[in-house]
Amino acid sequence: MLSSGNDAGVNVAERGNFMKLKRQDELYKKIADSVSAEPVPDSLKPEAVEKLLQSQGRIAAEEDTKNKKKNWNWKKPFYALAGTAAVLALALTVVVNGWVPLPGHSTGHGGLETVKKEKVSKGGKVSKGEKLLKAEGISAAKDYDQIWELLHAGNNGRMYDCEDVAGNGIKSVMTKGEFAAEESVGNEVYGIEQKTAEDTTDNADFSTTNVREEGVGEADRMLTDGTYIYTLGHQKDTSENSRYRTGNEKEAVYIFQPDAAGKLQQLSVLDLQKDGLDIVEMYLQENRLVVLAGKSQTEKRAYYEDYFYANQGETYICTYDITDRTAPQEIGRLRVEGFYDTSRLVNGCLYVFTSYSDQYLYMDDEHKGDTRGFVPCVQGEQLEPQEVYIPDIKQAQGYLVGVSVKVSEPGTIADRFAVMMNSEIYYISQNNIYIAETDPDSASKTKISKFSYQDGKMDPVATGSVDGWLNDNFSMDEHEGCLRLVTTKDNTDELEKNGWDAFTEDKLVYETVNQLFVLDEQMQIVGKIEDLAKGEKIYSARFMGNVGYFVTYRQVDPLFSVDLSDPSNPVILGELKISGFSEYLHPYGENRLLGIGWETTYYEDQDRTVRNGMKLAMFDTADLANVQQRHMLVDESVVSTSSQYNYKAVLVNVKKNLFGFATTTDGEDSFYCTYRYDESQGFVQVTKTELMSDTWIDEIRAVYIGDTLFIQDFCQIYSVSLQDGSTLYTQPF
């Protein structure tokens, strides 16, 4: 992970000591093995030793000795003693020269014994030692050769989109199943060690973030603790007067203190661009701010002088002491290879995940020994084979890298590992980490790897596989040890089997179908419902205890409600069919479910569907067998919303009866809108604030403190009254 200042040097030094001891241990074992094969010197044979002892008066009379021989063949142990003496003599030489075997390792001929799972090394990092995994469908790598073979198999036959120095084109990568889906509506959400908006105490009138799992914190671009505001912003180039991005804007984290009237005072700026880092998002825990940043670079290796190389990603975890908000102090910086995927903060432990691809454009046997080229590093330290987990696969094209660090110990890695898989969708419950990817052996299946985690330690549990693909991480949910999920499956396997000409000649029709699965703790299917909503696909899902809801769509919007109280026998309770569809579902108080999506019209004569605008829907779930849509609001001017890209972009607090997000209209204007819900009137718009014309709405965030809303735009913050919707102040970065 990351380390600050002198910590990096300490880690490198201790890493060197560890490797030295390891080599010394191997040498010691070789010495022991070779000694056992050496002949015993004459001076150490039993007869010679006996004479020596007799001459020194240490052997009793011959008669006594004969009597002892009847009961004990004492010469036999002397042969062993002689061999042992030789070993000890050599061992003394080893010790005198400062060499000792590694603790926990056996010097026997049977190889290394299984040692404890954890051992302290590498600058205080608790690393995984060799261990017998009890996980189903996943194992630790035996050695670097095994890792190489899997990557080499995955790289054979690949084609790359780059040009050599001479300008010769090389085809782009096109490998089956290599369509990694980004977490869209099911993604991140923010991090004051973390509570959902519904969990905020009555006397703490400020917003937190719309987290995916209660009690599991997620990072975001804008945070507040009710007194200060921490936000990622861009300071425009002073020579640029337009409202559009130029690429010269300064990116940094800004700390503001608002007054009672909503006016902001800038207290400090954290600039990581000077280090070549691009800030992604951050966490806030008491007086510590953890900033997650990334760096990408190209590298030209001596091995392949004729080629440029794909970007290499690095993720940085930078921790600041913000006790004095006017002068934050960096107290830890850790570095993990791979592009940042996601992270979570639970009970003071931060878990960070990156995607790492092997760094060669292609791999030859001559480079097999250069493990640095295909094994990821954490804080400059290469992962050991036993820290690399391999699901049941025949080939691999990269890794998911996972690390953990305690916020109270920002310069030390608590745990680290890598899995040879392509990370596509993450779902992290209060106890387990689920990582989904397209099954490498079948594009029509999804493989899910499960890891347990607690107090910074992460361990593989099992892998499982289901038909179809997931929409986002809301399509998965853990409850009482079971994983429930909904997927959409198509018939591309059948089409490929019969040839795509059969599809183009209308002999076969492309079809979709949906299903629900329940998996036990070992990722085995124990319950399922198949053949749901043929011809449609899943657009959103929400699980709440023993009940699940999911929306499919083609021409109408079926909202399914499912009874999951018996994991082995899930039952569809109801199916509400209405126009349009919801892309995001959120529980909104007792027996209420909020849907954010689109109103649509289906033209049967043309067999096409047209969006008519953004749709807000409130569903009454009191009768699960007969869910009803109580109210809806349609804004025909809206063509996109931030809620469709990432749920962290949705500000929501049910107790305050407030939710909001950014929108873009058909005239390409951008606005941030907030709403309340009234049982009799339906949806009521509270504020509508115009944003910069060059705003990327997926980056827009807002927080509130009391009755003032603070909207983070591209290069400024708006202070807006939640009483009348007026803009109070505009604060540039």
Short mmCIF file of C-alpha atoms in Angstrom, two decimals, residues 406-674:
data_model
loop_
_atom_site.label_atom_id
_atom_site.label_comp_id
_atom_site.label_asym_id
_atom_site.label_seq_id
_atom_site.Cartn_x
_atom_site.Cartn_y
_atom_site.Cartn_z
CA LYS A 406 -6.21 0.96 9.37
CA VAL A 407 -6.94 4.67 9.35
CA SER A 408 -5.22 4.89 12.73
CA GLU A 409 -2.04 3.43 11.15
CA PRO A 410 -1.91 5.18 7.77
CA GLY A 411 1.64 4.15 6.89
CA THR A 412 1.22 0.42 7.42
CA ILE A 413 -0.41 -2.24 5.29
CA ALA A 414 -2.74 -4.48 7.28
CA ASP A 415 -3.30 -7.06 4.55
CA ARG A 416 -2.88 -7.56 0.82
CA PHE A 417 -3.75 -10.10 -1.86
CA ALA A 418 -4.46 -10.46 -5.57
CA VAL A 419 -6.97 -12.58 -7.46
CA MET A 420 -6.40 -13.60 -11.05
CA MET A 421 -9.70 -12.28 -12.41
CA ASN A 422 -11.26 -9.31 -14.15
CA SER A 423 -13.19 -7.24 -11.61
CA GLU A 424 -16.46 -5.98 -13.06
CA ILE A 425 -18.97 -5.47 -10.25
CA TYR A 426 -18.32 -5.29 -6.50
CA TYR A 427 -20.83 -5.85 -3.75
CA ILE A 428 -19.53 -5.59 -0.18
CA SER A 429 -21.76 -6.56 2.72
CA GLN A 430 -20.98 -6.08 6.39
CA ASN A 431 -19.09 -9.38 6.44
CA ASN A 432 -18.08 -10.36 2.92
CA ILE A 433 -16.69 -9.06 -0.34
CA TYR A 434 -18.29 -10.32 -3.56
CA ILE A 435 -16.55 -9.69 -6.88
CA ALA A 436 -18.35 -10.58 -10.10
CA GLU A 437 -16.90 -11.08 -13.56
CA THR A 438 -17.95 -12.62 -16.83
CA ASP A 439 -17.05 -16.30 -16.57
CA PRO A 440 -13.81 -16.76 -18.57
CA ASP A 441 -15.13 -20.08 -19.87
CA SER A 442 -18.60 -18.84 -20.85
CA ALA A 443 -19.72 -15.34 -21.73
CA SER A 444 -23.29 -16.31 -20.80
CA LYS A 445 -22.36 -16.91 -17.15
CA THR A 446 -21.18 -14.76 -14.26
CA LYS A 447 -18.52 -15.99 -11.86
CA ILE A 448 -18.54 -14.57 -8.33
CA SER A 449 -15.63 -14.81 -5.89
CA LYS A 450 -16.38 -14.38 -2.19
CA PHE A 451 -13.94 -13.12 0.44
CA SER A 452 -14.59 -12.63 4.12
CA TYR A 453 -13.16 -9.58 5.86
CA GLN A 454 -12.80 -8.35 9.41
CA ASP A 455 -10.47 -5.93 11.18
CA GLY A 456 -8.40 -5.48 8.03
CA LYS A 457 -7.94 -9.19 7.26
CA MET A 458 -9.31 -10.65 4.02
CA ASP A 459 -9.61 -14.35 3.21
CA PRO A 460 -11.04 -16.30 0.28
CA VAL A 461 -14.21 -18.26 1.04
CA ALA A 462 -15.57 -19.71 -2.20
CA THR A 463 -16.46 -19.07 -5.81
CA GLY A 464 -19.77 -19.65 -7.53
CA SER A 465 -21.32 -19.26 -10.96
CA VAL A 466 -24.79 -18.35 -12.22
CA ASP A 467 -26.38 -17.99 -15.64
CA GLY A 468 -26.65 -14.52 -17.12
CA TRP A 469 -25.15 -11.16 -16.22
CA LEU A 470 -25.70 -8.64 -13.43
CA ASN A 471 -27.04 -5.15 -14.02
CA ASP A 472 -25.12 -3.52 -11.15
CA ASN A 473 -24.20 -4.21 -7.53
CA PHE A 474 -27.81 -3.72 -6.40
CA SER A 475 -28.47 -6.98 -8.24
CA MET A 476 -26.65 -8.76 -5.38
CA ASP A 477 -27.53 -8.75 -1.70
CA GLU A 478 -26.49 -10.78 1.34
CA HIS A 479 -28.98 -11.68 4.05
CA GLU A 480 -28.52 -14.17 6.89
CA GLY A 481 -25.58 -15.83 5.16
CA CYS A 482 -27.24 -16.20 1.76
CA LEU A 483 -26.45 -14.24 -1.39
CA ARG A 484 -29.51 -13.32 -3.44
CA LEU A 485 -29.07 -12.04 -6.97
CA VAL A 486 -30.99 -11.37 -10.18
CA THR A 487 -29.53 -11.74 -13.67
CA THR A 488 -30.46 -11.40 -17.32
CA LYS A 489 -29.50 -14.11 -19.78
CA ASP A 490 -29.60 -14.15 -23.58
CA ASN A 491 -29.29 -16.89 -26.17
CA THR A 492 -25.97 -15.88 -27.72
CA ASP A 493 -24.52 -19.33 -26.95
CA GLU A 494 -27.23 -20.89 -29.11
CA LEU A 495 -26.70 -18.30 -31.80
CA GLU A 496 -22.97 -18.95 -31.84
CA LYS A 497 -23.55 -22.67 -31.92
CA ASN A 498 -25.82 -22.39 -34.95
CA GLY A 499 -23.82 -19.62 -36.58
CA TRP A 500 -24.63 -15.93 -36.66
CA ASP A 501 -26.01 -16.36 -40.18
CA ALA A 502 -28.96 -18.10 -38.59
CA PHE A 503 -29.64 -14.88 -36.69
CA THR A 504 -29.30 -12.58 -39.69
CA GLU A 505 -31.51 -14.84 -41.79
CA ASP A 506 -34.25 -14.74 -39.12
CA LYS A 507 -33.90 -18.45 -38.42
CA LEU A 508 -33.10 -17.62 -34.83
CA VAL A 509 -34.28 -14.61 -32.82
CA TYR A 510 -32.23 -12.86 -30.17
CA GLU A 511 -34.01 -13.38 -26.85
CA THR A 512 -33.48 -12.51 -23.22
CA VAL A 513 -34.82 -14.02 -20.04
CA ASN A 514 -34.36 -13.18 -16.35
CA GLN A 515 -33.81 -15.25 -13.25
CA LEU A 516 -33.31 -15.02 -9.50
CA PHE A 517 -30.81 -17.16 -7.58
CA VAL A 518 -30.15 -17.78 -3.89
CA LEU A 519 -26.65 -19.02 -2.98
CA ASP A 520 -25.56 -20.44 0.36
CA GLU A 521 -22.41 -19.50 2.28
CA GLN A 522 -20.28 -21.75 0.05
CA MET A 523 -21.72 -20.11 -3.09
CA GLN A 524 -23.83 -23.12 -4.05
CA ILE A 525 -27.26 -22.49 -5.58
CA VAL A 526 -29.99 -23.50 -3.10
CA GLY A 527 -32.96 -21.75 -4.65
CA LYS A 528 -33.94 -20.11 -7.93
CA ILE A 529 -36.69 -18.77 -10.15
CA GLU A 530 -36.16 -18.97 -13.90
CA ASP A 531 -37.82 -17.81 -17.12
CA LEU A 532 -38.95 -14.43 -15.80
CA ALA A 533 -40.06 -11.61 -18.15
CA LYS A 534 -38.94 -13.14 -21.44
CA GLY A 535 -37.75 -10.58 -23.97
CA GLU A 536 -36.93 -8.05 -21.25
CA LYS A 537 -33.87 -7.23 -19.13
CA ILE A 538 -33.31 -6.10 -15.57
CA TYR A 539 -32.88 -2.34 -15.11
CA SER A 540 -32.88 -2.03 -11.32
CA ALA A 541 -33.18 -4.07 -8.13
CA ARG A 542 -33.44 -3.58 -4.39
CA PHE A 543 -33.39 -6.19 -1.64
CA MET A 544 -34.74 -5.37 1.81
CA GLY A 545 -34.61 -8.16 4.36
CA ASN A 546 -36.77 -11.06 3.19
CA VAL A 547 -38.22 -9.11 0.30
CA GLY A 548 -36.72 -8.28 -3.06
CA TYR A 549 -37.84 -5.93 -5.82
CA PHE A 550 -36.57 -5.75 -9.36
CA VAL A 551 -37.62 -3.97 -12.52
CA THR A 552 -37.47 -5.38 -16.03
CA TYR A 553 -38.39 -3.52 -19.18
CA ARG A 554 -39.12 -3.78 -22.87
CA GLN A 555 -42.41 -2.02 -23.53
CA VAL A 556 -43.82 -1.71 -20.01
CA ASP A 557 -42.25 -1.64 -16.55
CA PRO A 558 -42.94 -4.79 -14.54
CA LEU A 559 -41.99 -4.23 -10.91
CA PHE A 560 -41.62 -7.68 -9.36
CA SER A 561 -41.89 -8.31 -5.63
CA VAL A 562 -40.33 -11.53 -4.28
CA ASP A 563 -40.68 -13.38 -0.99
CA LEU A 564 -37.20 -14.61 0.03
CA SER A 565 -38.00 -15.80 3.56
CA ASP A 566 -37.33 -19.41 2.48
CA PRO A 567 -33.97 -19.36 0.62
CA SER A 568 -34.69 -22.73 -1.00
CA ASN A 569 -38.08 -21.63 -2.28
CA PRO A 570 -38.19 -17.96 -3.42
CA VAL A 571 -41.66 -16.95 -4.58
CA ILE A 572 -42.83 -14.15 -6.88
CA LEU A 573 -45.57 -12.35 -4.95
CA GLY A 574 -46.62 -9.64 -7.37
CA GLU A 575 -45.96 -8.00 -10.70
CA LEU A 576 -46.93 -4.38 -11.28
CA LYS A 577 -47.00 -3.36 -14.95
CA ILE A 578 -46.79 0.36 -15.70
CA SER A 579 -45.37 2.52 -18.45
CA GLY A 580 -41.69 3.45 -18.37
CA PHE A 581 -39.11 1.94 -16.04
CA SER A 582 -37.08 2.74 -12.93
CA GLU A 583 -33.28 2.68 -13.12
CA TYR A 584 -32.80 3.29 -9.41
CA LEU A 585 -34.88 2.13 -6.43
CA HIS A 586 -34.60 3.49 -2.89
CA PRO A 587 -36.64 2.63 0.23
CA TYR A 588 -38.44 5.80 1.29
CA GLY A 589 -39.97 5.15 4.67
CA GLU A 590 -42.47 2.52 5.77
CA ASN A 591 -44.14 0.76 2.85
CA ARG A 592 -42.75 3.23 0.34
CA LEU A 593 -40.28 2.63 -2.50
CA LEU A 594 -38.91 5.49 -4.61
CA GLY A 595 -38.14 4.89 -8.27
CA ILE A 596 -36.05 7.20 -10.47
CA GLY A 597 -36.12 6.42 -14.17
CA TRP A 598 -37.89 7.22 -17.41
CA GLU A 599 -41.37 7.52 -18.80
CA THR A 600 -41.71 5.87 -22.21
CA THR A 601 -44.12 5.28 -25.06
CA TYR A 602 -44.16 2.11 -27.12
CA TYR A 603 -45.15 2.41 -30.78
CA GLU A 604 -46.43 -1.02 -31.74
CA ASP A 605 -46.63 -0.34 -35.49
CA GLN A 606 -42.92 0.59 -35.49
CA ASP A 607 -41.91 -1.85 -32.74
CA ARG A 608 -39.91 0.83 -30.98
CA THR A 609 -39.93 2.62 -27.65
CA VAL A 610 -39.35 6.35 -27.13
CA ARG A 611 -38.38 8.05 -23.88
CA ASN A 612 -40.66 10.89 -22.88
CA GLY A 613 -38.63 12.30 -20.01
CA MET A 614 -37.46 11.65 -16.48
CA LYS A 615 -39.94 9.84 -14.24
CA LEU A 616 -40.19 9.85 -10.45
CA ALA A 617 -42.46 7.13 -9.05
CA MET A 618 -43.53 6.33 -5.49
CA PHE A 619 -44.66 2.76 -4.92
CA ASP A 620 -46.85 1.56 -2.07
CA THR A 621 -45.48 -1.81 -0.88
CA ALA A 622 -47.85 -2.44 2.02
CA ASP A 623 -49.37 -5.36 0.10
CA LEU A 624 -46.45 -7.20 -1.47
CA ALA A 625 -48.78 -9.16 -3.71
CA ASN A 626 -50.35 -5.98 -5.00
CA VAL A 627 -47.72 -3.20 -5.14
CA GLN A 628 -49.21 0.07 -6.38
CA GLN A 629 -47.79 3.26 -7.93
CA ARG A 630 -49.19 6.05 -5.75
CA HIS A 631 -47.72 9.08 -7.48
CA MET A 632 -45.46 9.93 -10.37
CA LEU A 633 -43.83 13.05 -11.78
CA VAL A 634 -42.57 13.30 -15.36
CA ASP A 635 -40.19 16.04 -16.54
CA GLU A 636 -40.16 15.83 -20.34
CA SER A 637 -37.28 18.29 -20.63
CA VAL A 638 -34.77 16.00 -18.89
CA VAL A 639 -32.65 13.72 -21.08
CA SER A 640 -30.12 12.49 -18.50
CA THR A 641 -29.65 12.39 -14.74
CA SER A 642 -26.67 11.80 -12.49
CA SER A 643 -28.65 9.04 -10.75
CA GLN A 644 -28.36 6.85 -13.84
CA TYR A 645 -24.55 6.91 -13.63
CA ASN A 646 -23.80 6.47 -9.95
CA TYR A 647 -25.99 6.31 -6.87
CA LYS A 648 -23.48 8.36 -4.89
CA ALA A 649 -24.68 11.27 -7.00
CA VAL A 650 -28.11 11.00 -5.32
CA LEU A 651 -28.53 13.07 -2.16
CA VAL A 652 -31.22 11.43 -0.04
CA ASN A 653 -32.47 11.62 3.53
CA VAL A 654 -35.86 10.06 4.17
CA LYS A 655 -36.19 11.56 7.67
CA LYS A 656 -35.69 15.02 6.24
CA ASN A 657 -37.95 14.06 3.31
CA LEU A 658 -35.44 15.32 0.77
CA PHE A 659 -33.70 13.86 -2.27
CA GLY A 660 -31.88 15.44 -5.19
CA PHE A 661 -29.58 14.90 -8.18
CA ALA A 662 -28.26 16.68 -11.25
CA THR A 663 -30.04 16.69 -14.61
CA THR A 664 -29.38 17.70 -18.20
CA THR A 665 -32.16 18.99 -20.44
CA ASP A 666 -32.75 18.58 -24.15
CA GLY A 667 -31.35 22.09 -24.54
CA GLU A 668 -28.08 20.86 -22.99
CA ASP A 669 -28.55 22.97 -19.88
CA SER A 670 -27.67 21.41 -16.54
CA PHE A 671 -29.53 21.80 -13.24
CA TYR A 672 -29.41 20.43 -9.72
CA CYS A 673 -32.92 19.65 -8.48
CA THR A 674 -34.22 18.61 -5.08
#
